[in-house]
Coordinates of N, CA and C in Angstrom, one line a residue:
X1 N -24.0 -4.0 -4.5 CA -24.3 -4.4 -2.8 C -22.8 -4.8 -2.5
X2 N -22.4 -4.5 -1.3 CA -20.9 -4.9 -0.9 C -20.9 -6.5 -0.3
X3 N -20.3 -7.1 -1.0 CA -19.7 -8.3 -0.8 C -18.5 -8.4 0.5
X4 N -19.4 -9.0 1.6 CA -18.6 -8.8 2.8 C -17.7 -9.9 2.6
X5 N -16.4 -9.8 2.8 CA -15.5 -10.7 2.4 C -14.6 -11.5 3.8
X6 N -14.9 -10.7 4.9 CA -14.0 -11.1 6.2 C -14.9 -10.3 7.3
X7 N -14.3 -10.7 8.7 CA -14.8 -10.8 9.8 C -13.7 -9.3 10.5
X8 N -14.1 -8.1 10.7 CA -13.0 -7.4 11.4 C -12.7 -7.8 12.8
X9 N -13.7 -8.4 13.4 CA -13.1 -9.0 14.7 C -12.3 -10.2 14.5
X10 N -12.1 -11.0 13.5 CA -11.0 -11.8 13.5 C -9.8 -11.3 13.1
X11 N -10.0 -10.3 12.2 CA -8.6 -9.5 11.7 C -7.9 -8.7 12.8
X12 N -8.5 -8.1 13.4 CA -8.2 -7.2 14.2 C -7.6 -7.8 15.5
X13 N -8.2 -8.7 16.1 CA -7.8 -9.6 17.2 C -6.6 -10.2 16.8
X14 N -6.1 -10.5 15.7 CA -5.0 -11.3 15.3 C -3.8 -10.6 14.9
X15 N -3.9 -9.4 14.7 CA -2.9 -8.6 14.4 C -1.5 -8.5 15.3
X16 N -0.1 -8.6 14.6 CA 0.8 -8.4 15.1 C 1.7 -7.7 14.3
X17 N 1.8 -6.1 14.4 CA 2.2 -5.6 13.3 C 3.6 -5.6 12.8
X18 N 4.9 -6.1 13.9 CA 6.4 -5.7 13.8 C 6.9 -7.3 14.5
X19 N 7.8 -7.2 13.6 CA 8.9 -8.6 13.5 C 10.1 -8.2 13.9
X20 N 10.8 -8.9 14.5 CA 12.2 -8.5 14.8 C 13.0 -8.5 13.3
X21 N 13.8 -7.4 13.2 CA 14.8 -7.5 12.3 C 15.4 -5.8 12.3
X22 N 16.5 -5.7 11.2 CA 16.9 -4.3 10.8 C 16.0 -3.3 11.0
X23 N 15.8 -2.4 11.7 CA 14.7 -1.3 11.2 C 15.0 -0.1 10.5
X24 N 14.0 0.6 9.9 CA 14.2 1.5 9.3 C 14.8 2.9 9.8
X25 N 15.1 3.6 9.2 CA 15.7 4.7 10.1 C 14.5 5.7 10.8
X26 N 15.0 6.1 12.1 CA 14.0 6.6 12.8 C 13.3 8.0 12.3
X27 N 12.3 7.8 12.1 CA 11.7 9.4 11.7 C 11.5 10.2 12.5
X28 N 11.7 11.5 12.0 CA 11.4 12.7 12.7 C 9.9 13.2 13.0
X29 N 9.6 14.2 12.4 CA 8.3 14.9 12.5 C 7.2 14.4 11.7
X30 N 6.0 14.1 12.2 CA 4.9 13.5 11.4 C 4.4 14.5 10.4
X31 N 4.5 14.2 9.2 CA 4.0 15.2 8.3 C 2.5 15.0 7.7
X32 N 2.2 13.5 7.6 CA 0.9 13.3 7.6 C 0.5 12.2 8.0
X33 N -0.7 12.0 8.3 CA -1.3 11.0 9.0 C -2.7 10.6 8.8
X34 N -2.9 9.4 8.6 CA -4.2 9.2 8.1 C -4.5 7.8 8.8
X35 N -5.6 7.4 10.1 CA -6.1 6.7 10.5 C -7.3 5.8 10.0
X36 N -7.8 6.8 9.0 CA -8.7 6.1 8.2 C -10.2 6.1 8.9
X37 N -10.4 7.0 10.0 CA -11.5 7.1 10.9 C -12.5 8.5 9.9
X38 N -12.1 9.0 9.4 CA -12.8 10.4 8.5 C -12.8 9.9 6.8
X39 N -14.0 9.7 6.8 CA -13.8 9.8 5.2 C -13.8 10.9 4.4
X40 N -13.4 11.8 5.0 CA -13.2 13.0 4.1 C -11.6 13.4 3.8
X41 N -10.9 12.5 4.3 CA -9.5 12.3 4.6 C -8.8 12.3 3.4
X42 N -9.3 12.4 2.2 CA -8.8 12.0 0.8 C -8.5 11.1 -0.3
X43 N -9.4 9.9 0.2 CA -9.4 8.8 -0.9 C -10.7 8.8 -1.1
X44 N -11.1 8.0 -2.2 CA -12.3 7.8 -2.4 C -13.4 7.2 -1.3
X45 N -14.7 7.4 -1.6 CA -15.6 6.7 -0.7 C -16.6 6.0 -1.3
X46 N -16.2 4.9 -2.0 CA -17.3 4.5 -2.9 C -18.8 4.1 -2.2
X47 N -19.8 4.1 -2.6 CA -21.2 3.5 -2.2 C -21.5 2.5 -2.7
X48 N -21.0 2.3 -4.4 CA -21.4 1.0 -5.1 C -20.1 0.2 -5.4
X49 N -20.2 -1.1 -5.5 CA -19.7 -2.0 -6.4 C -19.2 -1.7 -7.9
X50 N -18.6 -1.4 -8.8 CA -18.2 -1.0 -9.9 C -17.6 -2.7 -10.3
X51 N -16.8 -2.6 -11.9 CA -16.7 -3.7 -12.5 C -15.4 -4.7 -11.6
X52 N -14.6 -3.5 -11.3 CA -13.4 -4.1 -10.4 C -13.6 -4.1 -8.9
X53 N -14.5 -3.6 -8.4 CA -14.8 -3.7 -6.9 C -15.2 -2.5 -6.3
X54 N -14.7 -1.8 -5.1 CA -15.0 -0.7 -4.5 C -13.9 -0.6 -3.5
X55 N -13.8 0.9 -3.2 CA -12.9 1.4 -2.2 C -13.6 2.2 -1.1
X56 N -13.4 1.9 0.4 CA -14.4 2.9 1.0 C -13.6 2.7 2.6
X57 N -14.0 3.8 3.0 CA -13.8 3.8 4.7 C -14.4 3.1 5.5
X58 N -13.6 2.4 6.4 CA -14.8 1.9 7.4 C -14.2 2.6 8.6
X59 N -15.1 3.4 8.8 CA -14.8 4.2 9.9 C -14.8 3.7 11.3
X60 N -15.9 2.8 11.4 CA -15.9 1.6 12.7 C -14.7 1.2 13.3
X61 N -14.3 0.5 12.2 CA -12.8 -0.2 12.6 C -11.6 0.6 12.1
X62 N -11.8 1.8 11.7 CA -10.3 2.8 11.3 C -9.8 2.3 10.3
X63 N -10.1 1.5 9.4 CA -9.6 0.9 8.2 C -10.0 1.3 6.8
X64 N -9.0 1.3 5.5 CA -9.6 1.8 4.6 C -9.7 0.3 4.0
X65 N -10.7 0.0 3.2 CA -10.8 -1.2 2.4 C -10.8 -1.2 1.0
X66 N -10.3 -2.0 0.3 CA -10.5 -2.5 -1.2 C -11.0 -3.6 -1.3
X67 N -12.3 -3.5 -1.7 CA -13.3 -5.1 -2.0 C -12.9 -5.3 -3.6
X68 N -11.7 -6.1 -4.0 CA -11.7 -6.4 -5.3 C -12.2 -7.5 -5.8
X69 N -13.1 -7.6 -7.2 CA -13.3 -8.6 -7.6 C -12.3 -9.5 -8.1
X70 N -12.6 -10.7 -8.7 CA -11.7 -11.4 -9.5 C -11.3 -10.6 -10.5
X71 N -9.7 -10.9 -10.6 CA -9.0 -10.4 -11.5 C -9.3 -8.9 -11.7
X72 N -9.0 -8.4 -10.7 CA -9.6 -6.9 -10.9 C -9.0 -5.7 -11.5
X73 N -7.4 -6.4 -11.7 CA -6.5 -5.4 -12.2 C -6.1 -4.5 -11.3
X74 N -5.3 -3.6 -11.6 CA -4.7 -2.8 -10.4 C -5.3 -1.5 -10.4
X75 N -5.8 -1.3 -9.1 CA -6.4 -0.2 -8.7 C -5.6 0.9 -7.7
X76 N -5.6 2.2 -7.6 CA -4.8 2.9 -6.8 C -5.7 4.2 -6.7
X77 N -5.1 4.8 -5.3 CA -5.8 6.1 -5.2 C -4.8 7.2 -4.6
X78 N -5.0 8.4 -4.3 CA -3.8 9.3 -3.5 C -4.2 10.2 -3.0
X79 N -3.5 11.0 -2.2 CA -3.9 12.1 -1.4 C -3.5 13.2 -2.6
X80 N -4.3 14.0 -3.3 CA -3.7 14.8 -4.2 C -3.3 16.2 -3.5
X81 N -3.4 16.1 -2.4 CA -2.9 17.6 -1.8 C -1.8 17.5 -0.7
X82 N -1.2 16.4 -0.9 CA 0.1 16.0 0.0 C 1.1 15.7 -0.6
X83 N 2.2 16.8 -1.0 CA 3.1 16.5 -1.9 C 4.2 16.1 -0.9
X84 N 5.2 14.9 -1.4 CA 6.4 14.4 -0.8 C 7.5 15.6 -1.2
X85 N 8.5 15.6 -0.4 CA 9.8 16.2 -0.4 C 10.9 15.0 -1.3
X86 N 12.0 15.5 -1.6 CA 13.0 14.4 -1.8 C 13.4 13.1 -0.7
X87 N 13.3 13.9 0.6 CA 13.6 12.6 1.6 C 12.4 12.5 2.6
X88 N 12.0 11.4 2.7 CA 10.5 11.1 3.5 C 10.9 9.7 3.8
X89 N 9.9 9.4 5.2 CA 9.6 8.2 5.5 C 8.1 7.9 5.3
X90 N 7.5 6.9 4.3 CA 6.3 6.7 4.3 C 5.9 5.3 4.4
X91 N 4.7 5.0 5.5 CA 4.7 3.8 5.9 C 3.4 3.4 6.3
X92 N 2.8 2.3 6.1 CA 1.1 1.7 6.3 C 1.4 0.3 6.9
X93 N 0.3 0.1 7.8 CA -0.1 -1.2 8.0 C -1.3 -1.8 7.0
X94 N -1.1 -3.1 6.5 CA -1.9 -3.6 5.5 C -2.2 -5.4 5.8
X95 N -3.1 -5.7 5.4 CA -3.5 -7.0 5.5 C -4.6 -7.3 4.6
X96 N -4.8 -8.6 4.1 CA -5.7 -9.0 3.1 C -6.6 -10.3 3.3
X97 N -7.8 -10.2 3.0 CA -8.9 -11.3 3.1 C -9.4 -12.0 2.2
X98 N -9.7 -13.3 1.9 CA -10.0 -13.8 0.6 C -9.0 -14.5 0.0
X99 N -8.9 -14.1 -1.3 CA -7.9 -14.8 -2.2 C -6.4 -13.9 -1.8
X100 N -5.5 -15.1 -1.5 CA -4.1 -14.6 -1.6 C -3.2 -14.0 -2.4
X101 N -3.8 -14.7 -4.0 CA -3.2 -14.3 -5.3 C -3.3 -12.8 -5.7
X102 N -3.0 -12.0 -4.8 CA -3.0 -10.6 -4.8 C -1.6 -9.7 -4.6
X103 N -1.7 -8.4 -4.6 CA -0.6 -7.7 -4.5 C -1.1 -6.3 -4.0
X104 N -0.4 -5.6 -3.0 CA -1.0 -4.7 -2.4 C 0.1 -3.7 -1.6
X105 N 0.2 -2.5 -1.7 CA 1.1 -1.5 -1.2 C 1.1 0.0 -1.2
X106 N 2.1 0.8 -1.6 CA 2.0 2.2 -1.5 C 2.5 2.5 -3.1
X107 N 2.0 3.7 -3.5 CA 2.8 4.4 -4.3 C 2.8 5.8 -3.9
X108 N 4.0 6.5 -4.7 CA 4.8 7.7 -4.3 C 5.5 8.7 -5.6
X109 N 6.0 9.5 -5.3 CA 6.5 10.3 -6.2 C 5.3 10.5 -7.6
X110 N 3.9 10.5 -7.3 CA 3.0 10.3 -8.1 C 2.9 11.7 -8.5
X111 N 3.5 12.3 -9.9 CA 3.3 13.4 -10.7 C 2.2 13.6 -11.6
X112 N 1.4 12.3 -12.0 CA 0.3 12.8 -12.5 C -0.4 11.1 -12.8
X113 N -1.4 10.9 -13.3 CA -2.3 9.8 -13.1 C -1.4 8.6 -13.8
X114 N -0.4 8.9 -14.7 CA 0.6 7.8 -15.4 C 1.9 7.8 -15.1
X115 N 2.3 8.7 -14.0 CA 3.7 8.7 -13.9 C 4.2 8.5 -12.4
X116 N 4.5 7.3 -11.6 CA 4.8 7.1 -9.9 C 5.6 5.9 -10.0
X117 N 6.2 6.0 -8.7 CA 6.8 4.5 -8.1 C 5.6 4.0 -7.6
X118 N 5.8 2.4 -7.6 CA 4.9 1.6 -6.7 C 5.6 0.6 -6.1
X119 N 5.5 0.1 -4.8 CA 6.0 -0.9 -4.3 C 4.7 -1.7 -3.4
X120 N 4.8 -3.1 -3.8 CA 3.8 -3.9 -3.5 C 4.4 -4.9 -2.9
X121 N 3.8 -5.6 -2.1 CA 3.5 -6.8 -1.5 C 2.7 -8.0 -2.1
X122 N 2.8 -9.1 -1.8 CA 1.8 -9.9 -2.2 C 1.2 -11.0 -1.1
X123 N 0.2 -11.4 -1.1 CA -0.1 -12.5 -0.1 C 0.4 -13.9 0.1
X124 N 1.3 -14.0 -0.9 CA 2.1 -15.3 -0.6 C 3.6 -14.9 -0.5
X125 N 3.8 -13.6 -0.1 CA 5.1 -13.4 0.6 C 6.4 -12.8 -0.4
X126 N 5.5 -12.2 -1.3 CA 6.7 -11.1 -2.3 C 7.0 -10.0 -2.4
X127 N 7.6 -9.3 -2.7 CA 8.0 -7.8 -2.8 C 8.4 -7.1 -4.5
X128 N 7.7 -6.2 -4.8 CA 8.0 -6.0 -6.1 C 8.0 -4.7 -6.4
X129 N 9.0 -3.8 -6.9 CA 9.0 -2.2 -7.1 C 9.0 -2.2 -8.6
X130 N 7.9 -1.0 -9.0 CA 8.0 -0.6 -10.4 C 8.0 0.9 -10.8
X131 N 8.2 1.2 -11.6 CA 8.3 3.1 -12.1 C 7.5 2.9 -13.2
X132 N 6.4 3.8 -13.2 CA 5.3 3.8 -14.2 C 5.6 5.2 -14.7
X133 N 5.9 5.7 -15.9 CA 6.3 6.9 -16.9 C 5.6 6.9 -18.0
X134 N 4.5 7.9 -17.9 CA 3.6 8.0 -19.3 C 3.0 7.3 -19.4
X135 N 2.6 5.9 -18.3 CA 2.0 5.0 -18.7 C 2.7 3.5 -18.9
X136 N 4.0 4.0 -19.2 CA 4.7 2.5 -19.3 C 5.5 2.0 -18.4
X137 N 5.2 0.7 -17.9 CA 6.1 0.4 -16.7 C 7.2 -0.3 -16.8
X138 N 8.3 0.1 -15.8 CA 9.3 -0.3 -15.6 C 9.7 -1.3 -14.4
X139 N 10.0 -2.5 -14.2 CA 10.6 -3.2 -13.1 C 11.9 -3.0 -12.5
X140 N 11.7 -2.2 -11.3 CA 12.9 -1.8 -10.6 C 13.5 -3.0 -9.8
X141 N 12.3 -3.9 -8.9 CA 12.8 -4.7 -8.1 C 11.8 -6.0 -8.9
X142 N 12.3 -7.1 -9.2 CA 11.2 -8.1 -9.9 C 10.7 -8.5 -8.4
X143 N 9.8 -9.7 -8.7 CA 9.3 -10.1 -7.9 C 10.1 -11.1 -7.1
X144 N 10.5 -10.7 -5.7 CA 11.3 -11.3 -4.6 C 10.7 -11.9 -3.6
X145 N 10.9 -13.0 -3.2 CA 10.5 -13.6 -2.1 C 11.2 -13.1 -1.1
X146 N 10.3 -12.8 0.0 CA 11.2 -11.9 1.4 C 10.6 -12.9 2.6
X147 N 11.5 -13.7 3.3 CA 11.3 -14.2 4.6 C 11.0 -12.8 5.7
X148 N 9.8 -13.3 6.3 CA 9.4 -12.3 7.1 C 7.9 -11.4 6.9
X149 N 7.7 -11.9 5.3 CA 6.4 -10.9 5.1 C 5.2 -12.1 5.8
X150 N 4.4 -11.4 6.5 CA 3.2 -12.4 7.0 C 2.3 -12.8 5.9
X151 N 2.3 -14.0 5.7 CA 1.1 -14.4 4.5 C -0.3 -15.1 4.7
X152 N -0.4 -15.2 6.2 CA -1.6 -15.6 6.7 C -2.7 -14.8 6.2
X153 N -4.0 -15.1 5.9 CA -5.3 -14.2 5.8 C -5.5 -13.5 7.2
X154 N -5.4 -12.0 7.0 CA -5.6 -11.3 8.3 C -4.7 -11.0 9.0
X155 N -3.2 -11.4 8.6 CA -1.8 -11.2 9.5 C -1.2 -9.7 8.6
X156 N -1.2 -8.9 9.4 CA -0.8 -7.5 9.1 C 0.6 -7.4 8.8
X157 N 1.1 -6.5 8.0 CA 2.4 -6.2 7.5 C 2.3 -5.0 7.6
X158 N 3.7 -4.3 8.2 CA 4.0 -3.1 8.1 C 5.1 -2.9 6.9
X159 N 4.5 -1.7 5.9 CA 5.4 -1.8 4.8 C 5.9 -0.4 5.0
X160 N 7.2 0.0 4.7 CA 7.8 1.3 5.0 C 8.7 1.5 3.7
X161 N 9.0 3.0 3.1 CA 9.6 3.3 2.1 C 10.4 4.5 2.7
X162 N 11.7 4.4 2.6 CA 12.7 5.4 3.1 C 13.2 6.0 2.2
X163 N 13.0 7.4 1.7 CA 13.6 8.0 0.6 C 14.9 8.9 1.2
X164 N 15.9 8.7 0.3 CA 16.6 9.7 0.4 C 17.4 10.4 -0.9
X165 N 16.6 11.6 -1.4 CA 17.0 11.7 -2.7 C 16.6 10.6 -3.8
X166 N 17.9 10.3 -4.4 CA 17.4 9.3 -5.5 C 17.2 7.9 -4.9
X167 N 17.8 7.4 -3.9 CA 17.7 6.1 -3.2 C 16.3 5.9 -2.5
X168 N 15.8 4.8 -2.9 CA 14.8 4.1 -2.0 C 15.0 2.9 -1.3
X169 N 14.7 3.1 0.0 CA 14.9 1.4 0.8 C 13.4 0.9 1.1
X170 N 13.3 -0.2 1.2 CA 12.0 -0.6 1.4 C 12.1 -1.5 2.5
X171 N 11.4 -1.6 3.6 CA 11.3 -2.4 4.6 C 10.0 -2.8 4.8
X172 N 9.7 -4.4 5.5 CA 8.6 -4.8 5.6 C 8.9 -5.4 7.1
X173 N 7.7 -5.0 7.8 CA 8.1 -5.3 9.3 C 9.4 -5.1 9.8
X174 N 9.9 -3.8 9.7 CA 10.9 -3.4 10.3 C 12.4 -4.1 9.8
X175 N 12.3 -4.9 8.7 CA 13.3 -5.7 8.1 C 13.6 -4.8 6.5
X176 N 14.9 -4.4 6.4 CA 15.0 -4.3 4.8 C 15.0 -5.1 4.1
X177 N 14.4 -5.2 3.1 CA 14.1 -6.1 1.9 C 14.4 -5.8 0.5
X178 N 14.8 -4.4 0.4 CA 15.4 -4.1 -0.8 C 15.5 -2.8 -1.3
X179 N 16.5 -2.0 -2.4 CA 16.4 -0.7 -2.4 C 16.4 -0.4 -4.0
X180 N 16.0 0.3 -4.4 CA 16.5 0.8 -5.9 C 16.6 2.5 -5.8
X181 N 17.2 2.7 -6.9 CA 18.1 4.4 -7.2 C 17.6 5.1 -8.3
X182 N 16.9 5.7 -8.5 CA 16.4 6.1 -9.6 C 15.7 7.7 -9.5
X183 N 16.1 8.7 -10.0 CA 16.1 9.9 -10.1 C 14.9 10.7 -11.4
X184 N 14.2 9.7 -11.5 CA 13.1 10.3 -12.7 C 12.0 11.0 -12.2
X185 N 11.5 10.5 -11.0 CA 10.5 11.1 -10.2 C 10.8 11.7 -9.3
X186 N 9.9 12.7 -8.7 CA 10.5 13.5 -7.5 C 9.4 14.5 -7.1
X187 N 8.9 15.0 -5.9 CA 8.1 15.8 -5.6 C 6.8 15.6 -5.8
X188 N 6.2 14.4 -6.2 CA 5.0 14.1 -6.3 C 4.3 13.7 -5.1
X189 N 2.9 13.3 -5.2 CA 2.0 12.9 -4.0 C 2.2 11.5 -3.9
X190 N 1.2 11.0 -3.1 CA 1.4 9.7 -2.8 C 0.0 8.7 -2.0
X191 N 0.2 7.6 -2.1 CA -1.4 6.9 -2.2 C -1.3 5.3 -1.7
X192 N -1.9 4.6 -2.3 CA -2.1 3.0 -1.8 C -2.5 2.3 -3.2
X193 N -2.3 1.2 -3.4 CA -2.5 0.3 -4.8 C -2.8 -1.2 -4.3
X194 N -3.4 -1.7 -5.3 CA -3.9 -2.9 -4.8 C -4.2 -3.5 -6.3
X195 N -4.3 -5.2 -6.2 CA -4.7 -5.9 -7.5 C -4.9 -7.0 -7.0
X196 N -6.3 -7.9 -7.6 CA -6.5 -9.3 -7.2 C -6.1 -9.9 -8.2
X197 N -5.3 -11.0 -8.8 CA -4.8 -11.9 -9.8 C -5.9 -13.0 -10.0
X198 N -6.4 -13.7 -9.0 CA -7.2 -14.7 -8.9 C -8.5 -14.5 -9.8
X199 N -8.6 -15.6 -10.9 CA -9.4 -15.4 -12.0 C -11.1 -16.0 -11.4
X200 N -11.1 -16.5 -9.9 CA -12.5 -16.6 -9.6 C -12.9 -16.1 -8.4
X201 N -12.2 -16.2 -7.4 CA -12.3 -15.6 -6.3 C -12.0 -13.5 -5.9
X202 N -12.8 -13.2 -4.8 CA -12.7 -12.0 -4.6 C -11.4 -11.8 -3.6
X203 N -10.9 -10.7 -3.1 CA -10.1 -10.5 -2.3 C -10.3 -9.4 -1.6
X204 N -9.9 -8.7 -0.7 CA -10.1 -7.6 0.3 C -8.9 -7.2 0.8
X205 N -8.6 -6.0 0.5 CA -7.4 -5.4 1.2 C -7.8 -4.3 2.1
X206 N -7.1 -4.4 3.2 CA -7.0 -3.4 4.3 C -6.1 -2.5 4.7
X207 N -6.2 -1.4 4.6 CA -5.3 -0.4 5.2 C -5.6 0.1 6.5
X208 N -4.2 0.6 7.2 CA -4.6 1.3 8.3 C -2.9 2.3 8.9
X209 N -3.3 3.2 9.1 CA -2.6 4.0 10.0 C -1.3 4.4 9.0
X210 N -1.8 5.3 7.8 CA -0.6 5.3 7.1 C -0.4 6.8 7.6
X211 N 1.3 6.8 7.5 CA 1.9 8.1 7.9 C 3.1 8.4 7.2
X212 N 3.3 9.5 7.2 CA 4.6 10.3 6.6 C 5.4 10.7 7.6
X213 N 6.8 10.5 7.6 CA 7.6 11.4 8.6 C 8.7 12.1 7.9
X214 N 9.3 12.9 8.4 CA 10.3 13.8 7.9 C 11.6 13.1 8.3
X215 N 12.8 13.0 7.6 CA 14.0 12.2 7.9 C 14.8 13.0 9.1
X216 N 15.5 12.3 9.8 CA 16.2 13.2 10.9 C 17.3 13.3 10.3

């Protein structure tokens, strides 16, 4: 049975997606978009809770939801048929409800289930970038506090990854927050990732308006 952790009426009415700051590059053509109104758009649509929780489309509110059990471990999903090029702008709006002791964001250049890049923000205002190759995790940007990340329950953030070859710039709410350079992975697909670290309380992560733009 699904455990309802939030009220969408509260979350949606309070969202302010953007804040002032240095914006990411202007995107060109929209290469991919998912507003999560269609449960057939490419991610799993679970009907029952598993040990870690469940992921599903809320078509009424046009969001994708991860309901995460306490200490869920990392969970992710991706669009298997939507390959990225070497340069792109990938972004998604996201928020959380329940426990703030969490991390959530984007995976990209995923060449298989054990090789990809991941950028996550946390409910208490940090950012992390990692590389996973053959299941081995390497930290590219360690947990770093970022001014401007909205940390309140139900407050949305806009996470953007701008890739130019081997250089990846990270923006939150249109403000640059860090970058890394790495050429080990390329040409993979992309998706979403979330984790709840809290040992006792559940957390829900909500994703909205995922898009990929060509770079100009």
